[in-house]
């Protein structure tokens, strides 16, 4: 017992001789307070288990009560060092007195992490004899935290090339304006650490990936309850992109990865640019995994190589799918991918799909991108689809060129269309050949879950029907989607995502003589999950011959949707609520366009697999409710 007591005394003495935590400019004082002397305590307990926990039946050495305002009471009760020793039932009076002597400094350190540097503390130790007391002693700590320290001024300085580089002025301003601790805000250790880390992330995200925190100081005036902050960042050298070094690829030519990445040699380093290139490579189908990083150890930072660590996808892959949608019911599909066709080396993606309204078989072949980014493309499709009030058997052949950029996609192609309608009354088949050009621009803040920005898609086709009477025609189509931020939904812990308006416009026209037999697949129908909610898929068309629905030559669609984040119990959630109004019309003549309106409300969820939406819409003309479900975002 004497040996155990001696060991315990030495352990406690070593713990008490450790210097107190210095709050500034050191980080994590509260974490250090929790870790101090834990190994010594465990070593002094021969009866403790492997985790250092004393036997449950052992009587505590003392009870601990903290009397303080709510803002600090729980924090102190949770992190005071005294809590570490409370269950050591064989502590002597002298040992408890020594612990109590160190507790005041420990409490002041902890209060300092919360911004209280002039507290008033009273510590009381009293005996509680008697078998009914939970412990032989009671410790009470009474705290008057005093005024909370607020930021008086904050200075962010720069050293290295960023300090004099005129091209980096916007980056410097962004770090200064985005500094997390503004004058007037309360000072806390965690906020101070977070602000420094956020500034460093903003520095290293562009141009200066080797940047570092060169120094920081928080000068505290306890009497005035103010803090003056000073931070210095050293940017390190400016880095520019060199070539792409592909590692791990054995099956596919590294040139494919270089051209798909579309990284411009000599461009200043930008982390967002590398992430976008990484996403393109991952989505290309050639690789199962992709990781891009800049080689900051390169001898020449002005030509630093980008290392692409990849794992090749299989040469061929088949995927069997089962699904369902509110528009077309249950669906079965089989997709086959061949990443390198024999002899030509093109990539082929083929698909067979069956659902309640469509039976489809298609294949699309794409050549690897050339040095200028353009690539050859070709596709074929045959399908039988319930469109409006009749079935359409159709086919399509397409061949041309395409190019995908950071924001803009362009294609031009020659297309052959064939369609035959079967309904209550059969109609003659029709066919056409056309030359087409397509342009799509995406300017969203996020490619997967946009909250700001716009997208615009345009297409123009010039064609001729192939069945008598042979007539020329033009086909134009435009689609626009814009997000306009509105106010913010406030959460107790900070600002939640901003609410926004989602505005959508869509229009198309096929201009030809009334007798021209334009294939129905070149004309328009609308209605469904992504167009006019409250109506079935392609349920809105030009109505002729009584109540039968046919595709029309003119299309107009508009939508307004208010998307608002949901805050629950003072915390931002991954859900949003929406209300919307959709309207759409199809006709064979512009003057006959009559809008069909759908109104409703829905929920959005930012799920791990992408945004999911569920909308309940009422079709004013159809006089019925419809549930619309959708996963993902595409434009």
XYZ file of C-alpha atoms in Angstrom:
635
model
C 0.000 0.000 0.000
C 2.891 2.302 0.810
C 4.424 1.644 -2.597
C 1.120 2.357 -4.310
C 0.720 5.600 -2.341
C 4.236 6.675 -3.255
C 3.624 5.971 -6.924
C 0.367 7.900 -6.819
C 2.057 10.845 -5.082
C 4.822 10.978 -7.722
C 2.258 10.808 -10.536
C 0.238 13.666 -9.068
C 3.333 15.726 -8.364
C 4.491 15.301 -11.989
C 1.089 16.381 -13.254
C 1.039 19.484 -11.050
C 4.556 20.533 -12.050
C 3.628 20.656 -15.724
C 3.402 24.264 -16.940
C -0.069 25.732 -17.399
C -1.489 25.948 -20.865
C -0.602 29.145 -22.686
C -3.551 30.251 -24.710
C -1.981 32.678 -27.110
C -0.658 32.214 -29.660
C -0.721 28.429 -29.020
C -3.749 26.537 -30.341
C -5.973 23.936 -28.712
C -5.491 24.886 -25.070
C -8.719 23.183 -24.109
C -7.587 19.932 -25.754
C -4.251 20.117 -23.940
C -6.073 20.613 -20.644
C -7.998 17.394 -21.200
C -4.912 15.339 -22.087
C -2.581 16.470 -19.273
C -1.213 13.686 -16.966
C -3.563 10.931 -18.170
C -0.787 8.284 -18.545
C 0.484 8.970 -14.993
C -2.971 8.501 -13.511
C -3.504 5.197 -15.282
C -0.114 3.917 -14.188
C -0.926 4.687 -10.549
C -4.076 2.552 -10.496
C -3.231 -1.122 -10.174
C -6.897 -2.060 -10.032
C -7.918 -0.132 -13.173
C -8.830 -1.953 -16.365
C -6.972 -1.544 -19.691
C -8.791 1.700 -20.504
C -7.770 3.322 -17.201
C -11.295 3.251 -15.767
C -11.432 2.621 -11.965
C -13.700 -0.052 -10.578
C -17.324 1.064 -10.627
C -17.823 0.260 -6.952
C -15.038 2.604 -5.779
C -16.312 5.646 -3.852
C -15.394 9.039 -5.433
C -12.777 11.156 -3.682
C -14.959 14.245 -3.971
C -17.972 15.673 -5.725
C -17.589 18.644 -8.081
C -20.122 21.432 -8.581
C -19.654 24.394 -10.925
C -21.766 27.487 -10.289
C -21.543 29.677 -13.391
C -23.681 31.203 -16.124
C -25.033 28.782 -18.702
C -22.578 30.062 -21.325
C -19.596 28.574 -19.473
C -20.905 26.141 -16.838
C -21.214 23.012 -18.999
C -17.911 23.700 -20.730
C -16.027 23.984 -17.436
C -17.742 20.974 -15.891
C -16.796 18.896 -18.912
C -13.137 19.954 -19.301
C -11.802 20.784 -15.827
C -8.814 18.637 -14.858
C -10.468 17.912 -11.519
C -12.862 15.589 -13.340
C -9.888 13.344 -14.119
C -9.164 12.708 -10.465
C -12.635 12.709 -8.963
C -12.980 8.898 -8.990
C -9.631 8.232 -7.288
C -11.147 7.248 -3.959
C -7.878 6.885 -2.033
C -6.695 10.472 -2.496
C -5.436 12.061 0.708
C -6.472 15.491 1.955
C -3.079 16.906 0.978
C -3.376 15.546 -2.556
C -6.860 16.988 -2.972
C -5.599 20.352 -1.699
C -2.818 20.337 -4.313
C -5.328 19.522 -7.073
C -7.537 22.347 -5.886
C -4.590 24.741 -6.016
C -3.995 23.911 -9.683
C -7.705 24.053 -10.551
C -7.890 27.843 -10.515
C -5.247 28.205 -13.216
C -6.856 25.432 -15.202
C -10.265 27.137 -15.008
C -8.787 30.476 -16.103
C -7.140 28.797 -19.084
C -10.436 27.216 -20.091
C -12.357 30.473 -19.709
C -9.743 32.185 -21.846
C -10.512 29.830 -24.719
C -14.063 31.204 -24.612
C -12.913 34.826 -24.534
C -13.214 35.526 -20.778
C -9.820 36.803 -19.566
C -10.822 38.605 -16.340
C -12.971 36.128 -14.409
C -13.595 36.047 -10.689
C -13.181 32.558 -9.239
C -14.013 31.145 -5.820
C -12.990 27.572 -4.940
C -14.382 25.880 -1.839
C -13.444 22.512 -0.371
C -15.493 21.118 2.488
C -15.729 17.764 4.195
C -18.987 15.804 3.888
C -18.698 13.057 6.513
C -21.401 10.511 6.968
C -22.429 7.410 5.151
C -25.185 9.144 3.216
C -22.888 11.529 1.337
C -21.794 10.431 -2.159
C -18.167 11.385 -1.351
C -16.161 12.422 1.739
C -15.478 15.871 0.260
C -17.313 18.419 -1.878
C -15.607 20.896 -4.227
C -17.554 23.947 -5.380
C -16.238 26.343 -8.002
C -18.103 29.618 -8.353
C -17.365 31.600 -11.499
C -18.197 35.147 -12.507
C -16.740 35.192 -16.038
C -16.682 38.975 -16.416
C -16.907 40.781 -19.752
C -16.319 38.784 -22.885
C -13.415 39.857 -25.085
C -14.320 41.259 -28.495
C -12.207 41.925 -31.539
C -10.907 45.499 -31.699
C -8.977 45.102 -34.945
C -7.616 42.372 -37.178
C -4.678 42.665 -39.540
C -3.872 40.127 -42.243
C -0.409 40.486 -43.768
C 1.360 38.742 -46.617
C 4.936 37.816 -47.370
C 6.463 36.267 -50.454
C 5.479 36.791 -54.118
C 1.800 37.333 -53.312
C 2.642 40.588 -51.523
C 3.858 42.306 -54.708
C 2.091 40.339 -57.467
C -0.502 42.562 -59.114
C -2.305 39.514 -60.536
C -2.840 38.271 -56.972
C -4.613 41.434 -55.793
C -8.033 39.799 -55.998
C -6.787 36.799 -54.033
C -5.326 39.006 -51.304
C -8.556 40.979 -51.106
C -10.564 37.758 -50.938
C -8.545 36.495 -47.966
C -8.804 39.833 -46.157
C -12.525 40.280 -46.838
C -13.249 36.667 -45.953
C -11.376 36.809 -42.638
C -13.561 35.034 -40.102
C -13.070 37.354 -37.095
C -14.292 40.855 -37.836
C -14.060 43.822 -35.430
C -16.909 43.666 -32.952
C -17.204 39.878 -32.941
C -16.496 37.888 -29.736
C -13.095 36.257 -29.446
C -12.791 32.513 -28.813
C -9.864 30.186 -29.269
C -11.769 27.948 -31.687
C -12.877 30.911 -33.829
C -9.306 32.207 -33.853
C -7.983 28.825 -34.996
C -10.745 28.456 -37.607
C -10.110 31.920 -39.045
C -6.394 31.236 -39.474
C -7.080 27.858 -41.093
C -9.694 29.315 -43.465
C -7.283 32.033 -44.570
C -4.601 29.433 -45.250
C -7.035 27.353 -47.317
C -7.928 30.402 -49.393
C -4.226 31.118 -49.927
C -3.276 27.604 -51.023
C -6.364 27.042 -53.187
C -5.010 29.271 -55.974
C -1.555 30.148 -57.295
C 0.346 29.371 -54.066
C -0.206 25.735 -52.991
C 2.930 25.794 -50.810
C 1.699 28.744 -48.730
C 1.989 28.593 -44.950
C 1.062 30.450 -41.798
C 4.225 32.433 -41.051
C 3.085 33.833 -37.704
C 0.105 34.907 -35.652
C -0.549 36.822 -32.474
C -3.634 37.755 -30.483
C -2.884 40.649 -28.140
C -5.444 40.549 -25.336
C -6.251 43.588 -23.208
C -8.076 41.960 -20.295
C -8.986 45.285 -18.695
C -10.609 46.626 -21.853
C -11.872 43.168 -22.931
C -10.471 43.661 -26.427
C -8.280 41.614 -28.736
C -6.011 42.813 -31.526
C -5.233 40.107 -34.045
C -2.289 39.906 -36.399
C -1.715 37.105 -38.927
C 1.067 36.753 -41.456
C 0.872 34.364 -44.408
C 3.888 33.400 -46.496
C 2.710 32.482 -49.985
C 5.772 30.605 -51.162
C 6.462 30.593 -54.918
C 3.850 30.978 -57.635
C 3.066 27.620 -59.266
C 2.052 27.121 -62.884
C 0.825 23.886 -64.446
C 3.189 21.731 -66.437
C 2.246 18.539 -68.230
C 0.033 15.746 -66.922
C 1.878 12.639 -65.703
C -0.461 9.641 -65.745
C 0.374 6.896 -63.258
C -1.348 3.558 -62.881
C -2.833 3.274 -66.374
C -1.886 0.117 -68.225
C -4.792 -0.384 -70.609
C -5.458 3.056 -72.083
C -3.163 5.541 -73.794
C -2.067 8.254 -71.299
C -2.787 10.809 -74.032
C -6.517 10.130 -73.475
C -6.253 11.262 -69.840
C -4.227 14.343 -70.791
C -6.790 15.457 -73.372
C -9.796 14.688 -71.201
C -8.287 16.659 -68.309
C -8.020 19.785 -70.514
C -5.433 21.437 -68.259
C -3.712 24.366 -69.922
C 0.077 24.348 -69.675
C 1.382 27.516 -68.083
C -1.900 28.353 -66.338
C -1.638 29.422 -62.705
C -2.480 26.657 -60.248
C -6.122 26.547 -59.233
C -7.440 23.807 -56.966
C -10.962 24.124 -58.411
C -9.581 23.583 -61.930
C -7.871 20.370 -60.828
C -11.051 19.130 -59.136
C -13.056 19.787 -62.307
C -10.458 17.919 -64.380
C -10.557 15.060 -61.886
C -14.351 14.896 -62.197
C -14.116 14.799 -66.008
C -11.686 11.904 -65.907
C -13.831 10.034 -63.396
C -16.938 10.552 -65.552
C -15.234 9.544 -68.797
C -15.724 5.824 -68.151
C -12.067 4.986 -68.754
C -11.107 4.924 -65.066
C -12.545 3.428 -61.910
C -10.696 5.904 -59.697
C -8.872 9.176 -60.333
C -6.831 11.450 -58.086
C -5.095 14.598 -59.355
C -2.451 16.493 -57.417
C 0.189 19.106 -58.163
C 3.806 18.044 -57.673
C 4.949 20.809 -55.332
C 8.370 19.137 -55.027
C 9.140 19.822 -58.700
C 12.381 21.780 -59.245
C 10.632 24.424 -61.372
C 7.396 25.715 -59.799
C 6.561 27.557 -63.027
C 6.204 24.196 -64.819
C 5.049 21.872 -62.031
C 3.640 18.599 -63.377
C 0.150 17.451 -62.468
C 0.188 13.836 -61.298
C -2.882 11.832 -62.293
C -3.048 8.650 -60.232
C -5.634 6.435 -61.933
C -6.962 2.906 -61.879
C -8.168 1.630 -65.240
C -11.746 0.582 -65.735
C -12.409 -2.800 -67.285
C -12.299 -2.971 -71.047
C -15.936 -4.083 -71.154
C -18.737 -3.696 -68.649
C -22.386 -4.758 -68.596
C -24.913 -3.380 -66.124
C -28.425 -4.725 -65.614
C -30.816 -2.187 -64.113
C -34.261 -2.226 -62.529
C -36.065 1.029 -61.836
C -39.315 2.917 -61.900
C -40.607 6.410 -62.555
C -43.892 8.165 -62.055
C -44.050 8.910 -65.790
C -43.379 5.508 -67.320
C -43.715 2.935 -64.542
C -41.349 -0.028 -63.951
C -38.227 -0.166 -66.098
C -35.682 -2.830 -67.057
C -32.426 -1.903 -68.749
C -29.179 -3.459 -69.927
C -26.160 -1.236 -70.582
C -22.943 -2.413 -72.217
C -19.745 -0.386 -72.480
C -16.700 -1.211 -74.585
C -13.941 1.293 -73.872
C -11.746 0.375 -76.830
C -13.389 -1.129 -79.882
C -11.076 -3.371 -81.920
C -9.263 -1.733 -84.833
C -10.685 1.788 -84.360
C -10.185 2.277 -80.599
C -13.455 4.177 -80.128
C -15.616 3.952 -77.026
C -19.069 2.363 -77.479
C -21.996 2.630 -75.055
C -25.035 0.505 -75.952
C -28.376 0.275 -74.193
C -31.588 -1.741 -74.211
C -34.469 -0.360 -72.133
C -38.043 -1.507 -71.568
C -40.767 0.278 -69.618
C -44.486 0.835 -69.832
C -44.233 3.418 -72.611
C -40.915 2.859 -74.374
C -38.947 -0.006 -75.885
C -35.538 1.254 -76.918
C -32.237 0.008 -78.319
C -29.379 2.412 -78.925
C -25.639 2.600 -79.369
C -23.286 5.588 -79.330
C -19.670 5.473 -80.495
C -17.219 8.229 -79.600
C -13.626 8.639 -80.697
C -10.991 9.736 -78.159
C -10.543 13.528 -78.126
C -8.020 15.033 -80.474
C -5.384 17.541 -79.420
C -7.734 20.442 -80.162
C -10.493 18.865 -78.041
C -12.821 17.864 -80.898
C -13.833 14.248 -81.389
C -15.883 12.219 -83.860
C -19.215 10.833 -82.731
C -21.902 8.589 -84.158
C -25.051 6.983 -82.796
C -28.017 4.852 -83.774
C -31.389 4.412 -82.088
C -34.563 2.441 -82.700
C -37.560 2.656 -80.395
C -41.264 2.181 -80.060
C -42.780 4.821 -77.808
C -46.248 5.707 -76.626
C -46.352 9.393 -77.497
C -49.533 11.279 -76.754
C -52.462 9.075 -77.826
C -50.612 6.887 -80.304
C -47.552 4.654 -80.654
C -44.539 5.797 -82.646
C -42.044 3.405 -84.191
C -38.958 5.443 -84.995
C -35.295 5.281 -85.833
C -32.435 7.743 -85.858
C -28.895 7.778 -87.248
C -26.452 10.524 -86.361
C -22.838 11.278 -87.213
C -20.717 14.348 -86.594
C -18.208 16.095 -84.363
C -18.331 17.393 -80.814
C -16.245 19.323 -78.308
C -16.685 19.758 -74.568
C -15.124 22.698 -72.739
C -15.117 23.912 -69.166
C -18.470 25.644 -69.647
C -19.441 25.186 -73.297
C -20.307 22.073 -75.314
C -20.647 22.223 -79.112
C -21.751 19.661 -81.678
C -22.537 19.593 -85.375
C -23.911 16.515 -87.056
C -25.875 14.999 -89.924
C -29.051 13.203 -88.857
C -31.552 10.821 -90.435
C -34.998 10.382 -88.812
C -37.733 7.866 -89.525
C -41.145 7.685 -87.806
C -44.362 5.762 -88.257
C -47.425 6.493 -86.125
C -49.965 3.824 -85.171
C -53.168 4.920 -83.465
C -56.874 4.629 -83.962
C -56.142 5.776 -87.484
C -52.858 4.769 -89.111
C -50.761 7.444 -90.727
C -48.139 7.161 -93.426
C -44.499 6.841 -92.350
C -42.284 9.865 -92.694
C -38.538 10.407 -92.934
C -36.166 13.344 -93.056
C -32.498 14.225 -93.224
C -31.092 17.325 -91.533
C -27.893 19.180 -90.716
C -27.780 20.345 -87.100
C -25.725 22.514 -84.777
C -25.993 22.450 -80.976
C -24.517 24.775 -78.354
C -24.807 24.423 -74.578
C -23.365 26.821 -72.015
C -23.333 26.047 -68.297
C -22.502 28.807 -65.834
C -23.618 27.328 -62.518
C -21.770 27.550 -59.215
C -21.911 23.739 -58.985
C -22.257 21.138 -61.710
C -24.103 18.723 -59.384
C -26.132 20.910 -56.994
C -26.366 24.455 -58.394
C -27.726 27.305 -56.289
C -26.638 30.227 -58.474
C -25.985 30.870 -62.144
C -27.571 29.906 -65.433
C -27.510 27.432 -68.293
C -28.530 27.923 -71.924
C -28.950 25.327 -74.672
C -29.606 26.162 -78.337
C -29.989 23.971 -81.390
C -30.683 24.706 -85.049
C -31.484 22.192 -87.781
C -32.005 22.585 -91.532
C -33.579 19.594 -93.193
C -35.779 18.139 -95.881
C -38.489 15.512 -95.764
C -37.778 12.404 -97.849
C -41.333 11.234 -98.532
C -43.652 13.028 -100.907
C -44.227 15.854 -100.912
C -40.558 16.617 -100.290
C -40.370 19.888 -98.430
C -37.602 21.796 -96.636
C -38.002 22.693 -92.958
C -36.127 24.302 -90.092
C -36.138 23.215 -86.474
C -35.073 25.519 -83.633
C -35.044 24.783 -79.945
C -33.910 26.768 -76.884
C -33.815 25.989 -73.174
C -32.778 28.286 -70.297
C -32.471 27.653 -66.560
C -31.475 30.300 -64.037
C -31.046 30.418 -60.255
C -31.521 33.757 -58.515
C -30.511 33.851 -54.813
C -32.961 35.498 -52.434
C -32.803 35.856 -48.641
C -31.203 33.465 -46.189
C -32.707 31.028 -43.701
C -30.995 31.706 -40.370
C -29.827 28.931 -38.091
C -28.667 29.292 -34.504
C -25.210 28.039 -35.402
C -24.793 30.293 -38.425
C -26.336 31.043 -41.767
C -28.000 28.198 -43.642
C -28.044 27.877 -47.423
C -29.646 30.767 -49.250
C -33.129 30.472 -50.649
C -33.522 31.068 -54.375
C -35.820 31.288 -57.355
C -35.389 28.673 -60.075
C -36.645 30.065 -63.388
C -37.020 27.883 -66.483
C -37.958 28.727 -70.083
C -38.211 26.367 -73.032
C -39.306 26.950 -76.597
C -39.155 25.328 -80.003
C -40.456 25.710 -83.532
C -40.575 23.569 -86.659
C -41.160 25.855 -89.620
C -42.397 24.173 -92.806
C -45.329 24.129 -95.206
C -48.428 22.643 -93.624
C -48.324 19.689 -96.014
C -44.694 18.793 -95.244
C -44.572 15.263 -93.678
C -42.094 16.121 -90.904
C -41.394 13.067 -88.691
C -43.159 13.302 -85.342
C -39.831 12.713 -83.559
C -38.719 16.110 -84.873
C -41.781 17.840 -83.384
C -42.736 18.556 -79.788
C -44.656 17.211 -76.796
C -44.297 18.196 -73.167
C -45.444 17.338 -69.662
C -43.872 15.282 -66.882
C -41.219 15.403 -64.146
C -38.840 17.870 -65.821
C -41.276 20.029 -67.811
C -44.871 20.679 -66.700
C -45.604 18.899 -63.451
C -49.168 17.857 -62.743
C -49.377 16.105 -66.142
C -48.114 12.793 -67.408
C -45.038 12.300 -69.544
C -45.573 13.969 -72.968
C -49.265 14.350 -72.195
C -49.434 17.927 -73.504
C -49.488 18.239 -77.275
C -51.467 19.578 -80.224
C -55.014 18.189 -79.896
C -56.701 17.183 -83.159
C -59.310 14.593 -84.140
C -61.323 14.907 -80.974
C -59.425 14.105 -77.795
C -56.352 12.397 -79.304
C -52.956 13.973 -78.553
C -50.435 14.533 -81.348
C -47.018 16.153 -81.418
C -47.033 19.775 -82.545
C -44.752 22.161 -84.372
C -44.528 24.854 -81.676
C -43.581 24.541 -78.019
C -43.580 27.003 -75.105
C -42.852 26.112 -71.460
C -42.202 28.264 -68.400
C -41.682 27.562 -64.710
C -41.126 29.524 -61.487
C -40.002 27.667 -58.377
C -39.094 28.998 -54.921
C -36.570 26.793 -53.147
C -36.025 27.449 -49.443
C -33.688 25.637 -46.989
C -35.314 23.949 -44.003
C -33.979 24.858 -40.536
C -34.940 22.545 -37.678
C -34.201 23.079 -33.985
C -31.912 25.943 -34.892
C -29.777 23.795 -37.216
C -29.560 23.790 -41.005
C -30.640 20.495 -42.583
C -29.987 18.827 -45.938
C -33.613 19.411 -46.958
C -35.340 22.219 -48.819
C -38.991 23.039 -49.375
C -40.321 24.261 -52.720
C -43.446 25.746 -54.210
C -43.811 26.085 -57.969
C -45.976 27.016 -60.921
C -45.396 25.348 -64.324
C -47.075 26.147 -67.616
C -46.662 24.626 -71.073
C -48.327 24.516 -74.458
C -47.890 22.736 -77.790
C -49.684 23.585 -81.015
C -49.309 23.452 -84.780
C -49.754 27.222 -85.049
C -48.401 29.891 -82.673
C -51.816 31.474 -82.213
C -53.228 28.161 -80.980
C -50.827 27.864 -78.031
C -52.916 27.510 -74.871
C -51.043 27.017 -71.597
C -51.693 23.996 -69.394
C -50.874 24.957 -65.805
C -49.558 22.850 -62.949
C -49.064 24.076 -59.369
C -47.648 22.307 -56.366
C -45.083 21.929 -53.600
C -42.215 19.593 -52.955
C -39.139 18.620 -50.974
C -35.487 18.512 -52.034
C -32.855 16.374 -50.299
C -29.113 16.757 -50.782
C -28.422 13.027 -50.650
C -24.984 11.359 -50.955
C -25.867 10.276 -54.516
C -27.030 13.720 -55.609
C -30.086 15.919 -55.210
C -33.390 14.075 -54.881
C -36.736 15.757 -55.410
C -40.307 14.772 -54.646
C -43.075 17.039 -55.945
C -46.838 16.830 -55.523
C -48.452 18.785 -58.353
C -52.022 19.544 -59.366
C -52.738 19.773 -63.080
C -55.306 22.551 -63.406
C -56.493 21.354 -66.821
C -56.248 17.627 -65.993
C -57.914 18.185 -62.588
C -55.820 15.613 -60.790
C -52.842 15.306 -58.457
C -49.585 13.667 -59.539
C -46.484 12.693 -57.602
C -43.210 13.398 -59.413
C -39.892 11.844 -58.280
C -36.453 12.569 -59.664
C -32.795 11.968 -58.746
C -29.835 14.072 -59.866
C -29.358 17.279 -61.802
C -28.603 17.527 -65.504
C -28.619 20.377 -67.960
